[in-house]
Amino acid sequence: MVDFASEYTPFKTSFENWQTTMFDGMTFPILGNPTNRKVINVFQPDFCRPVQLRYNRTVSKFGFPHLHEYVLKLVDVEKCPEMDEFCPEADKIDITKCLSAEIPAETLYLTKPHLYGHNSSYTNVDFKPDFDKHESTIYFEPITGTPIQAQLRIQLNTNAWIDRLTLNPDGSTDPSGTRAVRRFTPMVWIDQKITVNEEAIKTLKTLTVVLEKINYVHQSLNILYTMIAFVSVIAILIVVELILLTRRNKMAKSVLYEPAKDQEKELLSPSKATAVAKA
């Protein structure tokens, strides 16, 4: 992720401010199959906050045998700066500071449509959230990390102060003079789908087949190299053991013939030879 600054608010950030790896939403990492990334954290400049893509399952779609499905998680980075797969999802995310410096805090919130996946018991609206209608998903090709289809579904809400009014018999209203109340009100539901075109998918399929074959050859060579290394280590150990065994045998023979050599030296010494001659 590159440094970011908003032209509407004094909000600024840089990649050193985060405790985890952030992506910019334009490029994504290679995921592997099975995936080696449970989460992908993406900094969203429209909200001045990171959002989390969390691995959900592997499916077969668009002619690909394996695509990794990730779902959107609205994790509050201020409460869980690690931004890992264990971070709980927030009911709503305050994005006021990103939209305007003049709006009071806790005024504009980001949620999923119909508060999908959240506790909506505090509302008096009969929401019926559904995965197929209200969840945001993105499908990645695992070898290249290419997003094949993205379905973004979010909802903007206001948590405004509303003055209480008194309804007159003629239908007019007057201020009640009592304290205003907060009302969490949905404003806009955004539903956007982006799919890679057929020509690009066809090219990507060809590329993934080639990469899979290269990966298979690479893994086969790794196994072969491992076997060669294992056999080489065994051979080295055997050679070392044979050398040590040969040395031990030589030392044993040297010790065995040492007394005979000593007796031979004594017989051949001049003093011993003179004594034998006098006798």
CSV table of C-alpha atoms in Angstrom, one decimal:
chain,number,residue,atom,x,y,z
A,1,MET,CA,0.0,0.0,0.0
A,2,VAL,CA,1.2,3.5,-0.8
A,3,ASP,CA,0.8,6.6,1.4
A,4,PHE,CA,-2.7,8.1,1.3
A,5,ALA,CA,-4.1,11.6,2.0
A,6,SER,CA,-7.7,12.8,1.5
A,7,GLU,CA,-8.4,16.1,-0.3
A,8,TYR,CA,-11.7,16.5,1.7
A,9,THR,CA,-10.4,15.9,5.2
A,10,PRO,CA,-7.1,16.2,7.1
A,11,PHE,CA,-6.8,12.4,7.3
A,12,LYS,CA,-3.4,10.9,6.3
A,13,THR,CA,-1.8,7.6,6.7
A,14,SER,CA,1.2,5.6,5.5
A,15,PHE,CA,2.1,1.9,5.4
A,16,GLU,CA,4.3,2.3,8.6
A,17,ASN,CA,1.2,3.0,10.6
A,18,TRP,CA,-0.2,-0.5,10.2
A,19,GLN,CA,0.7,-3.7,12.2
A,20,THR,CA,0.0,-6.0,9.3
A,21,THR,CA,0.4,-6.1,5.5
A,22,MET,CA,-2.0,-3.9,3.6
A,23,PHE,CA,-2.8,-4.1,-0.1
A,24,ASP,CA,-4.2,-1.3,-2.3
A,25,GLY,CA,-7.0,-3.2,-3.9
A,26,MET,CA,-5.3,-3.1,-7.3
A,27,THR,CA,-2.8,-6.0,-6.9
A,28,PHE,CA,-3.2,-9.1,-4.8
A,29,PRO,CA,-0.8,-11.8,-3.6
A,30,ILE,CA,-0.4,-15.3,-4.8
A,31,LEU,CA,-2.6,-17.5,-2.6
A,32,GLY,CA,-1.6,-21.1,-3.4
A,33,ASN,CA,-3.8,-24.1,-3.4
A,34,PRO,CA,-4.7,-24.8,-0.6
A,35,THR,CA,-4.5,-21.1,0.3
A,36,ASN,CA,-1.7,-19.9,2.5
A,37,ARG,CA,-3.5,-16.6,3.3
A,38,LYS,CA,-6.6,-16.7,5.5
A,39,VAL,CA,-7.1,-13.0,5.3
A,40,ILE,CA,-6.2,-10.2,2.8
A,41,ASN,CA,-6.4,-6.7,4.3
A,42,VAL,CA,-7.1,-4.0,1.7
A,43,PHE,CA,-7.0,-0.3,2.5
A,44,GLN,CA,-10.1,1.4,1.2
A,45,PRO,CA,-9.5,5.1,0.4
A,46,ASP,CA,-13.2,5.9,0.1
A,47,PHE,CA,-13.6,5.1,3.8
A,48,CYS,CA,-10.1,5.9,5.1
A,49,ARG,CA,-10.1,2.4,6.6
A,50,PRO,CA,-8.9,-1.1,5.8
A,51,VAL,CA,-11.4,-3.8,5.1
A,52,GLN,CA,-10.7,-7.5,5.4
A,53,LEU,CA,-11.2,-10.2,2.9
A,54,ARG,CA,-11.4,-13.5,4.7
A,55,TYR,CA,-11.1,-17.0,3.2
A,56,ASN,CA,-14.5,-18.8,3.1
A,57,ARG,CA,-14.2,-21.9,0.8
A,58,THR,CA,-12.8,-23.2,-2.4
A,59,VAL,CA,-15.3,-23.6,-5.3
A,60,SER,CA,-15.3,-24.6,-9.0
A,61,LYS,CA,-16.6,-21.7,-11.1
A,62,PHE,CA,-16.1,-20.0,-14.5
A,63,GLY,CA,-14.4,-23.1,-15.9
A,64,PHE,CA,-11.7,-23.1,-13.2
A,65,PRO,CA,-11.4,-26.3,-11.1
A,66,HIS,CA,-10.4,-24.3,-8.1
A,67,LEU,CA,-11.2,-20.7,-7.1
A,68,HIS,CA,-10.8,-19.3,-3.6
A,69,GLU,CA,-13.9,-17.5,-2.3
A,70,TYR,CA,-13.2,-14.7,0.1
A,71,VAL,CA,-15.9,-12.7,1.9
A,72,LEU,CA,-15.9,-9.1,3.2
A,73,LYS,CA,-15.4,-8.6,7.0
A,74,LEU,CA,-15.9,-5.2,8.5
A,75,VAL,CA,-13.2,-5.4,11.1
A,76,ASP,CA,-12.6,-2.3,13.3
A,77,VAL,CA,-8.8,-1.7,13.0
A,78,GLU,CA,-8.9,0.5,16.1
A,79,LYS,CA,-10.2,-2.3,18.3
A,80,CYS,CA,-8.2,-5.1,16.5
A,81,PRO,CA,-5.1,-3.7,14.9
A,82,GLU,CA,-3.7,-7.1,14.1
A,83,MET,CA,-6.4,-7.5,11.5
A,84,ASP,CA,-6.1,-11.3,11.5
A,85,GLU,CA,-8.7,-14.0,11.1
A,86,PHE,CA,-9.4,-14.0,14.8
A,87,CYS,CA,-10.6,-10.4,14.8
A,88,PRO,CA,-14.4,-10.1,15.4
A,89,GLU,CA,-16.5,-8.3,12.8
A,90,ALA,CA,-18.0,-5.0,13.9
A,91,ASP,CA,-21.7,-4.2,13.6
A,92,LYS,CA,-20.9,-0.9,12.0
A,93,ILE,CA,-17.8,1.1,11.1
A,94,ASP,CA,-17.6,4.9,11.7
A,95,ILE,CA,-16.4,6.6,8.5
A,96,THR,CA,-17.4,10.2,9.3
A,97,LYS,CA,-13.8,11.4,9.5
A,98,CYS,CA,-13.1,10.4,6.0
A,99,LEU,CA,-16.0,12.2,4.4
A,100,SER,CA,-15.9,15.5,6.1
A,101,ALA,CA,-14.0,17.3,8.9
A,102,GLU,CA,-17.1,19.4,9.6
A,103,ILE,CA,-19.5,16.6,10.3
A,104,PRO,CA,-19.7,15.5,14.0
A,105,ALA,CA,-18.1,12.1,14.8
A,106,GLU,CA,-20.3,9.0,14.9
A,107,THR,CA,-22.6,10.4,12.2
A,108,LEU,CA,-22.0,8.2,9.1
A,109,TYR,CA,-21.5,4.5,9.4
A,110,LEU,CA,-20.7,1.7,7.0
A,111,THR,CA,-22.5,-1.7,7.3
A,112,LYS,CA,-23.5,-4.6,5.2
A,113,PRO,CA,-26.9,-4.4,3.5
A,114,HIS,CA,-29.7,-5.2,5.9
A,115,LEU,CA,-27.0,-5.4,8.6
A,116,TYR,CA,-26.1,-8.9,7.2
A,117,GLY,CA,-24.1,-10.9,9.7
A,118,HIS,CA,-24.7,-8.5,12.5
A,119,ASN,CA,-27.0,-8.2,15.5
A,120,SER,CA,-29.9,-6.1,14.3
A,121,SER,CA,-32.0,-6.7,17.5
A,122,TYR,CA,-31.5,-3.0,18.4
A,123,THR,CA,-33.4,-1.9,15.3
A,124,ASN,CA,-37.1,-1.9,14.8
A,125,VAL,CA,-36.9,-2.7,11.1
A,126,ASP,CA,-37.8,-6.2,9.9
A,127,PHE,CA,-34.5,-6.9,8.0
A,128,LYS,CA,-34.1,-10.3,6.4
A,129,PRO,CA,-30.4,-10.6,5.6
A,130,ASP,CA,-29.4,-13.3,3.1
A,131,PHE,CA,-25.9,-14.5,2.0
A,132,ASP,CA,-26.7,-14.5,-1.7
A,133,LYS,CA,-28.3,-11.1,-1.6
A,134,HIS,CA,-26.3,-9.2,1.0
A,135,GLU,CA,-22.8,-10.7,1.4
A,136,SER,CA,-19.8,-9.3,-0.5
A,137,THR,CA,-17.7,-12.0,-2.2
A,138,ILE,CA,-14.6,-12.1,-4.4
A,139,TYR,CA,-13.2,-15.1,-6.2
A,140,PHE,CA,-9.4,-15.5,-6.7
A,141,GLU,CA,-7.5,-17.7,-9.1
A,142,PRO,CA,-5.1,-19.3,-6.5
A,143,ILE,CA,-1.9,-19.6,-8.6
A,144,THR,CA,-1.7,-16.1,-9.9
A,145,GLY,CA,-3.9,-14.3,-7.3
A,146,THR,CA,-6.1,-12.8,-10.0
A,147,PRO,CA,-9.6,-11.8,-9.0
A,148,ILE,CA,-12.1,-13.4,-11.4
A,149,GLN,CA,-15.3,-11.9,-10.0
A,150,ALA,CA,-16.0,-9.4,-7.2
A,151,GLN,CA,-19.4,-8.6,-5.8
A,152,LEU,CA,-19.4,-5.6,-3.5
A,153,ARG,CA,-22.4,-5.0,-1.3
A,154,ILE,CA,-22.3,-2.2,1.3
A,155,GLN,CA,-24.7,0.1,3.0
A,156,LEU,CA,-24.2,3.7,4.2
A,157,ASN,CA,-26.2,4.8,7.2
A,158,THR,CA,-26.6,8.0,9.2
A,159,ASN,CA,-26.8,8.1,13.0
A,160,ALA,CA,-28.4,11.5,13.2
A,161,TRP,CA,-30.0,13.6,15.9
A,162,ILE,CA,-33.7,14.1,15.3
A,163,ASP,CA,-35.7,16.7,17.1
A,164,ARG,CA,-39.0,15.5,18.6
A,165,LEU,CA,-42.1,17.1,17.2
A,166,THR,CA,-45.6,17.5,18.4
A,167,LEU,CA,-48.4,16.8,15.9
A,168,ASN,CA,-51.2,19.3,16.0
A,169,PRO,CA,-54.8,18.5,15.1
A,170,ASP,CA,-54.6,20.4,11.9
A,171,GLY,CA,-51.6,18.3,10.8
A,172,SER,CA,-48.9,20.8,11.5
A,173,THR,CA,-46.0,20.1,13.8
A,174,ASP,CA,-44.3,22.1,16.5
A,175,PRO,CA,-41.0,21.4,18.3
A,176,SER,CA,-41.7,19.4,21.5
A,177,GLY,CA,-39.0,21.2,23.4
A,178,THR,CA,-37.6,17.9,24.6
A,179,ARG,CA,-34.2,16.5,24.0
A,180,ALA,CA,-33.5,15.2,20.5
A,181,VAL,CA,-33.0,11.4,19.9
A,182,ARG,CA,-30.6,9.4,17.9
A,183,ARG,CA,-31.9,7.4,14.9
A,184,PHE,CA,-29.8,4.9,13.0
A,185,THR,CA,-31.2,5.2,9.4
A,186,PRO,CA,-30.0,3.4,6.2
A,187,MET,CA,-29.4,5.9,3.4
A,188,VAL,CA,-27.7,4.1,0.4
A,189,TRP,CA,-27.3,0.5,-0.5
A,190,ILE,CA,-24.5,-0.1,-3.0
A,191,ASP,CA,-24.5,-3.4,-5.0
A,192,GLN,CA,-21.7,-3.6,-7.6
A,193,LYS,CA,-20.4,-6.7,-9.6
A,194,ILE,CA,-17.2,-6.8,-11.6
A,195,THR,CA,-16.3,-9.9,-13.7
A,196,VAL,CA,-13.3,-10.5,-15.8
A,197,ASN,CA,-14.2,-10.7,-19.5
A,198,GLU,CA,-14.2,-14.1,-21.3
A,199,GLU,CA,-11.1,-13.4,-23.4
A,200,ALA,CA,-9.0,-12.6,-20.2
A,201,ILE,CA,-10.4,-15.7,-18.5
A,202,LYS,CA,-9.4,-17.9,-21.5
A,203,THR,CA,-5.9,-16.5,-21.4
A,204,LEU,CA,-5.7,-17.0,-17.7
A,205,LYS,CA,-6.8,-20.6,-18.0
A,206,THR,CA,-4.0,-21.3,-20.5
A,207,LEU,CA,-1.5,-19.6,-18.2
A,208,THR,CA,-2.7,-21.5,-15.1
A,209,VAL,CA,-2.3,-24.8,-17.0
A,210,VAL,CA,1.3,-24.0,-17.9
A,211,LEU,CA,2.0,-22.8,-14.3
A,212,GLU,CA,0.5,-26.0,-12.9
A,213,LYS,CA,2.7,-28.1,-15.1
A,214,ILE,CA,5.8,-26.1,-14.1
A,215,ASN,CA,4.8,-26.4,-10.5
A,216,TYR,CA,4.3,-30.2,-10.9
A,217,VAL,CA,7.8,-30.5,-12.5
A,218,HIS,CA,9.3,-28.3,-9.7
A,219,GLN,CA,7.7,-30.4,-7.0
A,220,SER,CA,8.9,-33.6,-8.7
A,221,LEU,CA,12.4,-32.2,-8.9
A,222,ASN,CA,12.3,-31.3,-5.3
A,223,ILE,CA,11.3,-34.8,-4.4
A,224,LEU,CA,14.1,-36.2,-6.7
A,225,TYR,CA,16.7,-33.8,-5.1
A,226,THR,CA,15.5,-34.8,-1.7
A,227,MET,CA,15.9,-38.5,-2.5
A,228,ILE,CA,19.4,-37.8,-4.0
A,229,ALA,CA,20.4,-35.9,-0.9
A,230,PHE,CA,19.1,-38.7,1.4
A,231,VAL,CA,21.0,-41.4,-0.6
A,232,SER,CA,24.1,-39.2,-0.6
A,233,VAL,CA,24.0,-38.8,3.2
A,234,ILE,CA,23.6,-42.5,3.6
A,235,ALA,CA,26.5,-43.2,1.3
A,236,ILE,CA,28.7,-40.7,3.2
A,237,LEU,CA,27.8,-42.3,6.5
A,238,ILE,CA,28.7,-45.8,5.1
A,239,VAL,CA,32.0,-44.6,3.7
A,240,VAL,CA,32.9,-42.9,7.1
A,241,GLU,CA,31.9,-46.1,8.9
A,242,LEU,CA,34.1,-48.2,6.6
A,243,ILE,CA,37.1,-45.9,7.2
A,244,LEU,CA,36.6,-46.0,10.9
A,245,LEU,CA,36.3,-49.8,10.8
A,246,THR,CA,39.5,-50.1,8.7
A,247,ARG,CA,41.4,-48.0,11.2
A,248,ARG,CA,40.1,-50.0,14.1
A,249,ASN,CA,41.3,-53.2,12.4
A,250,LYS,CA,44.7,-51.8,11.8
A,251,MET,CA,45.0,-50.7,15.4
A,252,ALA,CA,43.9,-54.1,16.6
A,253,LYS,CA,46.6,-55.8,14.5
A,254,SER,CA,49.2,-53.4,15.7
A,255,VAL,CA,48.4,-54.2,19.3
A,256,LEU,CA,48.5,-57.9,18.6
A,257,TYR,CA,52.0,-57.9,17.1
A,258,GLU,CA,53.5,-55.4,19.5
A,259,PRO,CA,54.8,-58.1,22.1
A,260,ALA,CA,56.5,-60.1,19.3
A,261,LYS,CA,58.3,-57.0,18.0
A,262,ASP,CA,59.5,-56.2,21.5
A,263,GLN,CA,60.9,-59.8,21.9
A,264,GLU,CA,62.6,-59.5,18.6
A,265,LYS,CA,64.3,-56.2,19.6
A,266,GLU,CA,65.5,-57.7,22.8
A,267,LEU,CA,67.1,-60.7,21.0
A,268,LEU,CA,68.8,-58.4,18.5
A,269,SER,CA,70.2,-56.0,21.0
A,270,PRO,CA,74.1,-56.1,21.5
A,271,SER,CA,73.9,-57.0,25.2
A,272,LYS,CA,71.7,-60.0,24.6
A,273,ALA,CA,73.8,-61.1,21.7
A,274,THR,CA,77.1,-61.1,23.9
A,275,ALA,CA,75.4,-63.0,26.7
A,276,VAL,CA,74.3,-65.7,24.2
A,277,ALA,CA,77.9,-66.0,22.8
A,278,LYS,CA,79.5,-66.4,26.2
A,279,ALA,CA,77.1,-69.1,27.1
